Short mmCIF file of C-alpha atoms in Angstrom, two decimals:
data_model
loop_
_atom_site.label_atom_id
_atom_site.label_comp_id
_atom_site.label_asym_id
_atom_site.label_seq_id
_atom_site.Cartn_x
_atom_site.Cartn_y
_atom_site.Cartn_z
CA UNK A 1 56.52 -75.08 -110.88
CA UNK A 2 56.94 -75.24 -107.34
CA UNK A 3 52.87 -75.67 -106.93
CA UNK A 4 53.27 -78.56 -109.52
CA UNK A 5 55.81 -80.29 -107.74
CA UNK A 6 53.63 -80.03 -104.39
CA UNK A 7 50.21 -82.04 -105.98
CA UNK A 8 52.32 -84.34 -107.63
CA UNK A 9 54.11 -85.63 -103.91
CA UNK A 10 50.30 -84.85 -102.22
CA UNK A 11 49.02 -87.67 -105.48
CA UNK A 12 52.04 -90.14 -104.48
CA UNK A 13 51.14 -90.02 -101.02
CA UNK A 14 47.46 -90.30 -101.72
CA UNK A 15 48.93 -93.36 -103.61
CA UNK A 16 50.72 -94.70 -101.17
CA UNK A 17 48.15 -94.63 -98.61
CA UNK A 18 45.87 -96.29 -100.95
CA UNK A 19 47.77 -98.91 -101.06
CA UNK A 20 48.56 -99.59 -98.22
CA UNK A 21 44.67 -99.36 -97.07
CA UNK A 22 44.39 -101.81 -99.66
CA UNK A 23 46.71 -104.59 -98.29
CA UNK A 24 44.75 -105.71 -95.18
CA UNK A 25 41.61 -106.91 -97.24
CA UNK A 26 43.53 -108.92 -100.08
CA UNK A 27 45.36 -110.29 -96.95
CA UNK A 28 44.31 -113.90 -97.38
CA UNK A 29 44.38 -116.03 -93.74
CA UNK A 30 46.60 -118.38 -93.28
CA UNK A 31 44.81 -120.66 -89.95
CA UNK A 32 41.32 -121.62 -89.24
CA UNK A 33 41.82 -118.76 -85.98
CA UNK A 34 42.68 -115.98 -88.85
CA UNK A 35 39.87 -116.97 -90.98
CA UNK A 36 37.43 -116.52 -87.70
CA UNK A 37 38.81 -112.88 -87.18
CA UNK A 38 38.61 -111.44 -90.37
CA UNK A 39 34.45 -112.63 -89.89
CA UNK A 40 34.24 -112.36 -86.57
CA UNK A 41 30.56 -111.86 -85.47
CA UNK A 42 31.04 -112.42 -81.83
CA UNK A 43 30.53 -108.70 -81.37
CA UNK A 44 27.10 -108.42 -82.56
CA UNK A 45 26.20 -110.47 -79.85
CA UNK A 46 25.73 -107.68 -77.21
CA UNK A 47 23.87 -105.33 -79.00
CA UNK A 48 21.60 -108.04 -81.30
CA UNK A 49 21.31 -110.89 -78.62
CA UNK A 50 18.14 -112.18 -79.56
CA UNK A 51 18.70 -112.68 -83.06
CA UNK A 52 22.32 -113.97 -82.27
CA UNK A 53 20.55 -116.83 -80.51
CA UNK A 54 17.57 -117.58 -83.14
CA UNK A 55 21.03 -117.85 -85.71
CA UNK A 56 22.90 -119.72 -82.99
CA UNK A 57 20.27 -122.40 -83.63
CA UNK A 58 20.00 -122.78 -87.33
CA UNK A 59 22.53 -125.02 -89.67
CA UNK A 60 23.84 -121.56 -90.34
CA UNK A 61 25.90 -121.28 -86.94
CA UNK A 62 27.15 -124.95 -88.16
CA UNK A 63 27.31 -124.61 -91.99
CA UNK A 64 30.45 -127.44 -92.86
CA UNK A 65 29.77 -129.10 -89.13
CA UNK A 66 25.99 -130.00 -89.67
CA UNK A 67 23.46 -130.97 -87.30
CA UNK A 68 24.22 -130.69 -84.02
CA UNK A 69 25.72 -134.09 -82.31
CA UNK A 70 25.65 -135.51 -85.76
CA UNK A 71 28.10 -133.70 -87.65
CA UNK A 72 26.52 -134.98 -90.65
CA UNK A 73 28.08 -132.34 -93.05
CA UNK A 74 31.49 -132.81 -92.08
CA UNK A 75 31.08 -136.12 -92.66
CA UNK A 76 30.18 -135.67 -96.27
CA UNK A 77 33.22 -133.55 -96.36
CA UNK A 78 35.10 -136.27 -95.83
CA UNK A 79 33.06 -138.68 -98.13
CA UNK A 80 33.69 -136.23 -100.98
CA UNK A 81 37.47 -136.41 -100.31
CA UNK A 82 37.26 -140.50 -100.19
CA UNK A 83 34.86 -140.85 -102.84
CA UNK A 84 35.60 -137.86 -105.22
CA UNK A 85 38.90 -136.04 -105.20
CA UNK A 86 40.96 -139.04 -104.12
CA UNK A 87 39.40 -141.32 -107.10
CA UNK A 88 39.01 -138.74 -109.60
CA UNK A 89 42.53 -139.01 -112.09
CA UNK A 90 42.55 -135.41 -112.74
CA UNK A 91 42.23 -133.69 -109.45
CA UNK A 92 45.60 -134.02 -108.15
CA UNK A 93 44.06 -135.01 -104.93
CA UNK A 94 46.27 -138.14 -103.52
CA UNK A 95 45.91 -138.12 -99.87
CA UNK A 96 43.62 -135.95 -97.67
CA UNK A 97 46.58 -133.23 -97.00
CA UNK A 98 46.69 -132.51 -100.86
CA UNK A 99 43.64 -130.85 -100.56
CA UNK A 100 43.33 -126.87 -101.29
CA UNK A 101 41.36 -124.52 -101.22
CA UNK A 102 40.33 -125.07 -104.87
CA UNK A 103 39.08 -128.61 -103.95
CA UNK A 104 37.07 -127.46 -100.89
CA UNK A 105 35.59 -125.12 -102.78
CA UNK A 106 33.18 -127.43 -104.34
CA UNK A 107 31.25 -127.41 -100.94
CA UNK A 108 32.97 -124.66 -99.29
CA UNK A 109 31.33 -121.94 -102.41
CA UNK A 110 27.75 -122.17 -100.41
CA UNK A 111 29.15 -123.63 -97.18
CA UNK A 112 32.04 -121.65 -96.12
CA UNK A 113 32.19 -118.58 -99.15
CA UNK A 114 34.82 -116.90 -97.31
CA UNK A 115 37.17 -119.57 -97.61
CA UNK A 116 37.72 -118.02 -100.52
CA UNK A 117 39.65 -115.79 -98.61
CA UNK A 118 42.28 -117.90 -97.09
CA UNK A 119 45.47 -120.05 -98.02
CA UNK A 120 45.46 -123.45 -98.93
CA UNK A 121 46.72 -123.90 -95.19
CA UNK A 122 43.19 -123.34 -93.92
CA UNK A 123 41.94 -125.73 -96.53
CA UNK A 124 44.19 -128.61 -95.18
CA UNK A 125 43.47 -127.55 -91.21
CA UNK A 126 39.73 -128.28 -92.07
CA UNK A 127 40.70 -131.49 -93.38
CA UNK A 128 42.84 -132.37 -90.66
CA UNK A 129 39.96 -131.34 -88.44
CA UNK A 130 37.35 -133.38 -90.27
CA UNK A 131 39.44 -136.34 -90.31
CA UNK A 132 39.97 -135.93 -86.40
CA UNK A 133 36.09 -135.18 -85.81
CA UNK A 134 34.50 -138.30 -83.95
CA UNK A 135 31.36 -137.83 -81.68
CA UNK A 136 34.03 -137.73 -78.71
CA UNK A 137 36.76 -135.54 -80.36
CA UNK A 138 35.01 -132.05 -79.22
CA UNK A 139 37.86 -129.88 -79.93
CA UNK A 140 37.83 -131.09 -83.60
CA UNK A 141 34.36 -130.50 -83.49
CA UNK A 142 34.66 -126.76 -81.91
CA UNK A 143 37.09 -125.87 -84.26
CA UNK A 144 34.61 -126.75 -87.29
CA UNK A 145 31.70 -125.17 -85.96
CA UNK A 146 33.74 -122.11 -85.31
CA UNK A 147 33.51 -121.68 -89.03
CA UNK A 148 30.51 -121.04 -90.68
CA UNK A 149 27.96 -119.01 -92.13
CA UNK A 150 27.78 -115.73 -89.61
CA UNK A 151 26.18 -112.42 -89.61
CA UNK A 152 29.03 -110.89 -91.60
CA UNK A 153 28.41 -113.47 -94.61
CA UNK A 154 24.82 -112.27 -94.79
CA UNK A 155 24.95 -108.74 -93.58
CA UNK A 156 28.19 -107.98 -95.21
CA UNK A 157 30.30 -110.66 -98.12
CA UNK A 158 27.25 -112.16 -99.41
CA UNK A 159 24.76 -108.75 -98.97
CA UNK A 160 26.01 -107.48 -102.44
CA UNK A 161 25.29 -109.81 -105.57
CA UNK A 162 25.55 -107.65 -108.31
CA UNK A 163 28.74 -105.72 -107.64
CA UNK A 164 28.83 -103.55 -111.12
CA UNK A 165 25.94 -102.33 -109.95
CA UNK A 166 25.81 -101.79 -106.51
CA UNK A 167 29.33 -101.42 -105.60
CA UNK A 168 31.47 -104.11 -103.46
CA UNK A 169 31.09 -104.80 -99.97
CA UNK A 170 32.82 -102.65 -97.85
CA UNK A 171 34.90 -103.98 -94.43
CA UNK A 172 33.39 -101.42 -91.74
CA UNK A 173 29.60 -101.56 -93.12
CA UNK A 174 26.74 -103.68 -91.96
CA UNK A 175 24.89 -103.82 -95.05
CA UNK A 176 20.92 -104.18 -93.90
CA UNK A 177 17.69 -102.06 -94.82
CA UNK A 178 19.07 -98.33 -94.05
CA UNK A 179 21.98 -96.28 -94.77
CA UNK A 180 23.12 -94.26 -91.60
CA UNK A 181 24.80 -94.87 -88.41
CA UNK A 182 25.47 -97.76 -86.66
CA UNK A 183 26.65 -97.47 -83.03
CA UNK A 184 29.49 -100.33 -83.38
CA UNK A 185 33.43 -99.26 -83.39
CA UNK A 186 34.36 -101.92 -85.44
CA UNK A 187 31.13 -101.55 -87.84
CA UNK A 188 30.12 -97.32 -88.05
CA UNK A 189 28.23 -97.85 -90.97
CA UNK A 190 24.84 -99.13 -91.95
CA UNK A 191 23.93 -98.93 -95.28
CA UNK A 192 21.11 -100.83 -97.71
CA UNK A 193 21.36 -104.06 -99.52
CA UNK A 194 18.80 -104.03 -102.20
CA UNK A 195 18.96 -107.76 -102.34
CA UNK A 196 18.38 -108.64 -98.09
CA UNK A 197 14.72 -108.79 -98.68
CA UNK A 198 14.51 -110.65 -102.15
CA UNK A 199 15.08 -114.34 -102.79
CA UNK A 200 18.06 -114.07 -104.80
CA UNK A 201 20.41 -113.28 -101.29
CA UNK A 202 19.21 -116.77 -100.03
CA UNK A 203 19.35 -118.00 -103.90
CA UNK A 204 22.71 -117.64 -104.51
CA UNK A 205 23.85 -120.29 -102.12
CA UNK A 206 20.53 -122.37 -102.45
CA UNK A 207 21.26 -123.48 -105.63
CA UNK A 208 19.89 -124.07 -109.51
CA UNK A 209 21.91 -126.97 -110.73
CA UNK A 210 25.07 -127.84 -111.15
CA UNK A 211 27.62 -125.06 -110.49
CA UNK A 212 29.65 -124.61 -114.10
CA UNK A 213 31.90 -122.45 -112.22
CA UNK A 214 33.91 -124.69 -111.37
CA UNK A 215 36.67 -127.60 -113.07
CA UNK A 216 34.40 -129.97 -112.07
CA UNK A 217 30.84 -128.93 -111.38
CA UNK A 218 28.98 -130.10 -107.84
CA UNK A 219 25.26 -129.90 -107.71
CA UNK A 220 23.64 -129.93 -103.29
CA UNK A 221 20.73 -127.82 -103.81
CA UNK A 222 18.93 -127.39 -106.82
CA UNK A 223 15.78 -125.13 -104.42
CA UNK A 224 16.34 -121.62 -105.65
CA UNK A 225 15.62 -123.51 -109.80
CA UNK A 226 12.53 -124.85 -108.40
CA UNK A 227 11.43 -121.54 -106.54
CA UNK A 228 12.10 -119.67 -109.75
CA UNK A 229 10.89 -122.21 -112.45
CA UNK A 230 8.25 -124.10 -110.62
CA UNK A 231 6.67 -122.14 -107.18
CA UNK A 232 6.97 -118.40 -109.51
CA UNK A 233 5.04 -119.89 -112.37
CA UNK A 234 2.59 -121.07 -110.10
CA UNK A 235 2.11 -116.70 -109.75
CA UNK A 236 3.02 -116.77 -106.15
CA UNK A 237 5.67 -114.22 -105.71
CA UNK A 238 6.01 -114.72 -101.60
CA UNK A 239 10.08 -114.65 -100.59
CA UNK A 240 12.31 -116.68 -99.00
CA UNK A 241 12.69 -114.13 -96.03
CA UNK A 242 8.48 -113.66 -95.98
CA UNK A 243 8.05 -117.60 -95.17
CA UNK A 244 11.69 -118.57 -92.94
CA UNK A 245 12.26 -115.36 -91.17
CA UNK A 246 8.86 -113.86 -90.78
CA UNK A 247 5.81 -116.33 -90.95
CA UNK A 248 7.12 -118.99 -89.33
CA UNK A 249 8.24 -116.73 -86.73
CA UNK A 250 11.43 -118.42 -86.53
CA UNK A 251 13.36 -114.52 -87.39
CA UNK A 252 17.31 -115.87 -87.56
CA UNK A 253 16.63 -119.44 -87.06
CA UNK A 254 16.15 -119.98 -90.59
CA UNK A 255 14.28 -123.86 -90.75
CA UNK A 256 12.94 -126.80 -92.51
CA UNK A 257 11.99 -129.80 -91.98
CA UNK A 258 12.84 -130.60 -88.71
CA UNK A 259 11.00 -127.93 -86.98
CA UNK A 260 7.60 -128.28 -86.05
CA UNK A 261 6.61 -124.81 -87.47
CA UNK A 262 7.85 -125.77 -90.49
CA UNK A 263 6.47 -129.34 -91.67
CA UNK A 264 3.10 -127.74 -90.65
CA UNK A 265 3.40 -125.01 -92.85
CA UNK A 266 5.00 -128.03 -95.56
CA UNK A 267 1.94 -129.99 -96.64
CA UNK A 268 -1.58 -130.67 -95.96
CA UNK A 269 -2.46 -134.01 -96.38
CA UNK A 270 -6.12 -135.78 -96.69
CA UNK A 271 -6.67 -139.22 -96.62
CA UNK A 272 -9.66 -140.73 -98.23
CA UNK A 273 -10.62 -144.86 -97.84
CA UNK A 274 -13.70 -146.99 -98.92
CA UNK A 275 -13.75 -150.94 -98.20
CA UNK A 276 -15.95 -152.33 -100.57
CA UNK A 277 -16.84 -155.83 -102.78
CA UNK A 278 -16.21 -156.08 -105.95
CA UNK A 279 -17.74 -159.11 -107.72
CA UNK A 280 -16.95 -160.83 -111.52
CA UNK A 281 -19.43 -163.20 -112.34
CA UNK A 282 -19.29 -165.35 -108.95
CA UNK A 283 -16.46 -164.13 -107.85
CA UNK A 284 -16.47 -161.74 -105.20
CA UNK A 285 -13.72 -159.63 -104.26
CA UNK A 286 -13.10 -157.84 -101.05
CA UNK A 287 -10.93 -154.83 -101.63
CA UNK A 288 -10.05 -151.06 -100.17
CA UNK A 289 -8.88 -148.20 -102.08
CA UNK A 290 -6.81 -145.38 -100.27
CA UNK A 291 -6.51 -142.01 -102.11
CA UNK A 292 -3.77 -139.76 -100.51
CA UNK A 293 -4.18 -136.05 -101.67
CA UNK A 294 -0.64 -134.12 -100.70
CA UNK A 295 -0.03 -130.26 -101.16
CA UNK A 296 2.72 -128.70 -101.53
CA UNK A 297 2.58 -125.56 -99.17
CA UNK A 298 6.32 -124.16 -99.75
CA UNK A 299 7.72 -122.05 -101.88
CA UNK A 300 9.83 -125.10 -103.66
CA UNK A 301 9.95 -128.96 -104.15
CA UNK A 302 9.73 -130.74 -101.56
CA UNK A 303 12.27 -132.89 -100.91
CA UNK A 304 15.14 -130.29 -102.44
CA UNK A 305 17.69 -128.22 -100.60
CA UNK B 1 0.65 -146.98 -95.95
CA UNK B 2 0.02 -150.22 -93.70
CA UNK B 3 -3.32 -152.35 -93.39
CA UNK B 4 -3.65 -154.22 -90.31
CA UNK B 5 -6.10 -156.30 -89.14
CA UNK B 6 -8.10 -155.58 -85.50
CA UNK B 7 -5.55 -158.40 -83.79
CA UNK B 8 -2.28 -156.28 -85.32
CA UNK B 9 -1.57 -158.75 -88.00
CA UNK B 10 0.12 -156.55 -90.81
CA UNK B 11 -1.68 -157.74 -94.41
CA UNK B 12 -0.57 -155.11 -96.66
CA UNK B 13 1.90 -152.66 -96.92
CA UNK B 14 2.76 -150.19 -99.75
CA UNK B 15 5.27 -146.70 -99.89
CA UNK B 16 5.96 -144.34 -102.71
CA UNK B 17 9.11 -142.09 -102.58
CA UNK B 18 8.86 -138.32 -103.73
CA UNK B 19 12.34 -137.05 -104.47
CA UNK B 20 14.47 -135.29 -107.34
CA UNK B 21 16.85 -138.15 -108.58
CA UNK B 22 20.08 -136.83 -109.67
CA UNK B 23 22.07 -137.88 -112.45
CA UNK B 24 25.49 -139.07 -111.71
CA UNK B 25 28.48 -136.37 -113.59
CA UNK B 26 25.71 -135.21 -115.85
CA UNK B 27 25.85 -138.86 -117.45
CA UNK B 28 24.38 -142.17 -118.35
CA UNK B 29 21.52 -143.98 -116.54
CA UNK B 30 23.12 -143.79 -112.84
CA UNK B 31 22.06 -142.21 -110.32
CA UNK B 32 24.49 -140.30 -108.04
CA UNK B 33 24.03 -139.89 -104.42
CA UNK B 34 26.70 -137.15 -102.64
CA UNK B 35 26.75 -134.13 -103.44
CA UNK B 36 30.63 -134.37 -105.53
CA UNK B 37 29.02 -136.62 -108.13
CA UNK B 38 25.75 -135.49 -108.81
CA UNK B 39 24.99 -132.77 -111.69
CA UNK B 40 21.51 -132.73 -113.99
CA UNK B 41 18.68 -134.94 -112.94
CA UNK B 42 17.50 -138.19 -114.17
CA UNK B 43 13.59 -137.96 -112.92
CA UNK B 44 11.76 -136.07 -110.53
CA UNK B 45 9.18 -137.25 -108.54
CA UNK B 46 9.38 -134.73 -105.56
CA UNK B 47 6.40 -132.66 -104.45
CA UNK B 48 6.22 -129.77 -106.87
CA UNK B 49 5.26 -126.37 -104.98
CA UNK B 50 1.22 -125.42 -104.68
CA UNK B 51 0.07 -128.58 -106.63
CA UNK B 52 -2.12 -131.44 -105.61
CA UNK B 53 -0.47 -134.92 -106.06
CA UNK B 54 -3.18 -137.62 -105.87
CA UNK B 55 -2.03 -141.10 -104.96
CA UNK B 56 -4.16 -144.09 -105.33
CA UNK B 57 -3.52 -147.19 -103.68
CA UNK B 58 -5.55 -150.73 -104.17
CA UNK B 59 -5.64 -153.23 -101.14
CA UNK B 60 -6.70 -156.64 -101.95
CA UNK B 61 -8.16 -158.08 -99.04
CA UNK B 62 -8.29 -161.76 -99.46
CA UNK B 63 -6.60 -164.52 -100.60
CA UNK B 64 -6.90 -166.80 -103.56
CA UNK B 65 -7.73 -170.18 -103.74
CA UNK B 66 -8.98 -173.31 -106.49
CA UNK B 67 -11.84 -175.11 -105.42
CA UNK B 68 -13.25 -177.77 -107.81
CA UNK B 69 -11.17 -175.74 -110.77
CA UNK B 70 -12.99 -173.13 -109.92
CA UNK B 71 -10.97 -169.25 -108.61
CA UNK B 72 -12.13 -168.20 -104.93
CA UNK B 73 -11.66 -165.50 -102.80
CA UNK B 74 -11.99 -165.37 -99.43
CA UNK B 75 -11.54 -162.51 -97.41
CA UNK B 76 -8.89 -162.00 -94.97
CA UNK B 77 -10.98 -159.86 -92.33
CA UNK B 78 -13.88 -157.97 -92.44
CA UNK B 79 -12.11 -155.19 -90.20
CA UNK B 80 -9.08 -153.37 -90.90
CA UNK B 81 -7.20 -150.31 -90.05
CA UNK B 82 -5.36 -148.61 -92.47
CA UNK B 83 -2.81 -146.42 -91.24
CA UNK B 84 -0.98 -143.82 -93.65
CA UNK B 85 1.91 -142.33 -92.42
CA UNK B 86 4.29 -138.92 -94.23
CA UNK B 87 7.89 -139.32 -93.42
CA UNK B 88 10.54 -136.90 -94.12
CA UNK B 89 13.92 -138.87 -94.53
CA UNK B 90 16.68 -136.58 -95.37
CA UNK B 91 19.10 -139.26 -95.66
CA UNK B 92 16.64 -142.27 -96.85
CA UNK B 93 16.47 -144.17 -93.72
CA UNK B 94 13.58 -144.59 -91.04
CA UNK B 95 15.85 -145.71 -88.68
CA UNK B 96 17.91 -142.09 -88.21
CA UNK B 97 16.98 -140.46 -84.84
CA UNK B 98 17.11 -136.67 -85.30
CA UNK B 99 17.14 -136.86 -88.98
CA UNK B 100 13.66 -138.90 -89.87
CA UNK B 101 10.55 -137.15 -89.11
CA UNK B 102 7.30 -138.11 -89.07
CA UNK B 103 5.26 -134.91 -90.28
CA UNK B 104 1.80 -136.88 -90.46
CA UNK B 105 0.05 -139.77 -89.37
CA UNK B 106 -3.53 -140.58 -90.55
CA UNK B 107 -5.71 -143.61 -89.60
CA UNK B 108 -8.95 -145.15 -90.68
CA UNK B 109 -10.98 -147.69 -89.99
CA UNK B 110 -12.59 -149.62 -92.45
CA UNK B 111 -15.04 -152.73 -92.91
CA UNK B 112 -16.65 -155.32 -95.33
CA UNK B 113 -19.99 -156.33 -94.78
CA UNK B 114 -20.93 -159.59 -93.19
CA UNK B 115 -23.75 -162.11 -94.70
CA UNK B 116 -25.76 -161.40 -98.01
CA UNK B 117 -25.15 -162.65 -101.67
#
């Protein structure tokens, strides 16, 4: 009896500290700051420097900001409040500050994932943020590109797609190419993604059409539908990773059209003109005809997103 | 595509867009332009991936006239330059510095015969 009595108080506290391991992740963060340190990449800096500044350069490092200077995205952030939620009946969006997390979500799924993570607190500092966000306002504008799509979204929340199969993403893993050791205190493990060389990692914030997910679908990107249903049928099978990361030699500072490396791998274009005189009866008519051949290079349409 | 004539003179100018146009809510003949309101697609006339698209424009190079009742044509220059020009604009405007690129330029030079019959 007495052995009984022992496993069953060794099971509670097994319990117990289950639990209690348990609490920190469903923890949800309650400021903008929080929502930083739960994804805080800034360590990966010393060890990784040169990829920390290829990804310092891409839209990734500014993923609900935009552009540098430009702040285009947060701008549309804004639009959709003014132009969707606050003139949709049904969303029970009023003002700006009645927006949640649920209603950010319809950008914040591919722009900000781990929002998904926070209060509606965070939701409505964002807003207050975007609203404050003018070219001159840079602390507004620091505080949004704080936020954003890191090397914890890629290399640890988003690494794992199929989470029945392969398990879910663990807090103290870097999830990468190789299980094993990984000389970081606040990271000790390395183990494999089977996804972070295929298409569908970058695919499942790319985007097929409009997401059904949601009360009321949005549709940015439709590029990951072409790559499967136009670019695979084609019988190229070439990656997202082969053609961003490693051909165009950009590694981390994933690109498009505004990079030179990019447009030239984009299209070729040839250009073929005759001047000629075309005559009916009498008549003559002086004429040209231009014939513009374009190819499509990339592994999608071109314009998509 | 713009056809000028050797003194700069613009005589003809023609574009043709290449996008995915999205359907406004999944509904009706609209299109819809943010992201919030657009869901399905109306037409598509982007680039599709690893095909050729073949574009063929017509320039007219003269104007029309009556003499005696009768149609005539004379031409507007014998030389002309005809430049073709590939802009990305990822928010449909030229005028949008560090958004528009130009990714190509092409020009040609072209001319119709002087004299004969």
């Amino acid at each position: 009896m007495k052995f009984v009595k022992v496993l069953v108080i060794l099971i509670l506290v097994g319990f117990a500290l289950t639990a209690f391991a348990a609490a920190p992740a469903g923890k949800k963060a309650k400021t903008i700051d929080e929502l930083v340190k739960m994804y805080d990449s800034s360590s990966c800096k010393d060890c990784h420097a040169e990829i920390y500044a290829e990804w310092e350069k891409s839209l990734h490092a500014r993923s609900i900001f935009g552009p540098a200077e430009v702040g285009r995205t947060a701008a549309t952030l804004k639009t959709t409040v003014e132009n969707g939620h606050k003139d949709w009946p049904y969303s029970g969006v009023k003002k700006p500050e009645d927006m949640k997390v649920e209603h950010l979500m319809v950008c914040a799924s591919c722009h900000l994932p781990q929002l998904a993570e926070a209060e509606d607190s965070v939701a409505q500092e964002i807003m207050k943020n975007v609203y404050a966000f003018k070219e001159t306002d840079d602390a507004a504008a620091m505080k949004l590109q704080s936020l954003n799509i890191n090397c914890l979204v890629c290399h640890q929340r988003n690494a794992i797609v199929h989470k029945w199969v392969d398990g879910y993403p663990e807090k103290n893993v870097v999830y990468g190419f190789k299980n094993g050791e990984h000389p970081s205190p606040d990271f000790p493990k390395m183990k494999q993604s089977k996804i972070m060389g295929e298409s569908i990692l970058c695919g499942q914030c790319h985007g097929q059409g409009p997401n059904f997910a949601q009360d009321n679908p949005t549709q940015c990107a439709t590029l990951y539908g072409s790559y499967n249903f136009a670019y695979i049928p084609e019988g190229e099978r070439e990656t997202c990773q082969e053609c961003h990361i490693k051909k165009s030699k950009l590694g981390h500072n994933m690109q498009s059209y505004r990079s030179p490396e990019m447009a030239k791998m984009a299209l070729d274009m040839h250009v073929y003109a005759e001047a000629f005189q075309w005559r009916d009866v009498a008549t003559t008519t002086p004429a040209a005809t231009v014939i513009v051949e374009l190819k499509n290079k990339a592994g999608h349409a071109i314009p998509d997103g | 595509m713009t056809t000028k004539t050797p003194d700069g003179k613009i005589i003809n100018q023609q574009e043709k867009i290449y996008m995915p146009i999205p359907q406004q809510f999944g509904r009706g003949d609209k299109m819809g332009r943010g992201p919030y309101e657009k869901s399905g697609l109306l037409k598509d006339t982007s680039l599709p991936p690893l095909r050729t698209v073949k574009e063929t424009f017509s320039i007219p190079l003269y104007k029309e006239s009556k003499k005696d009742g009768k149609l005539a044509r004379t031409i507007i220059s014998n030389d002309i330059t005809v430049e073709v020009e590939l802009w990305y604009l990822p928010y449909g405007k030229k005028d949008d510095e560090g958004n528009s690129q130009m990714w190509q330029k092409v020009t040609k030079k072209l001319s119709i015969a002087k004299g004969g019959k």
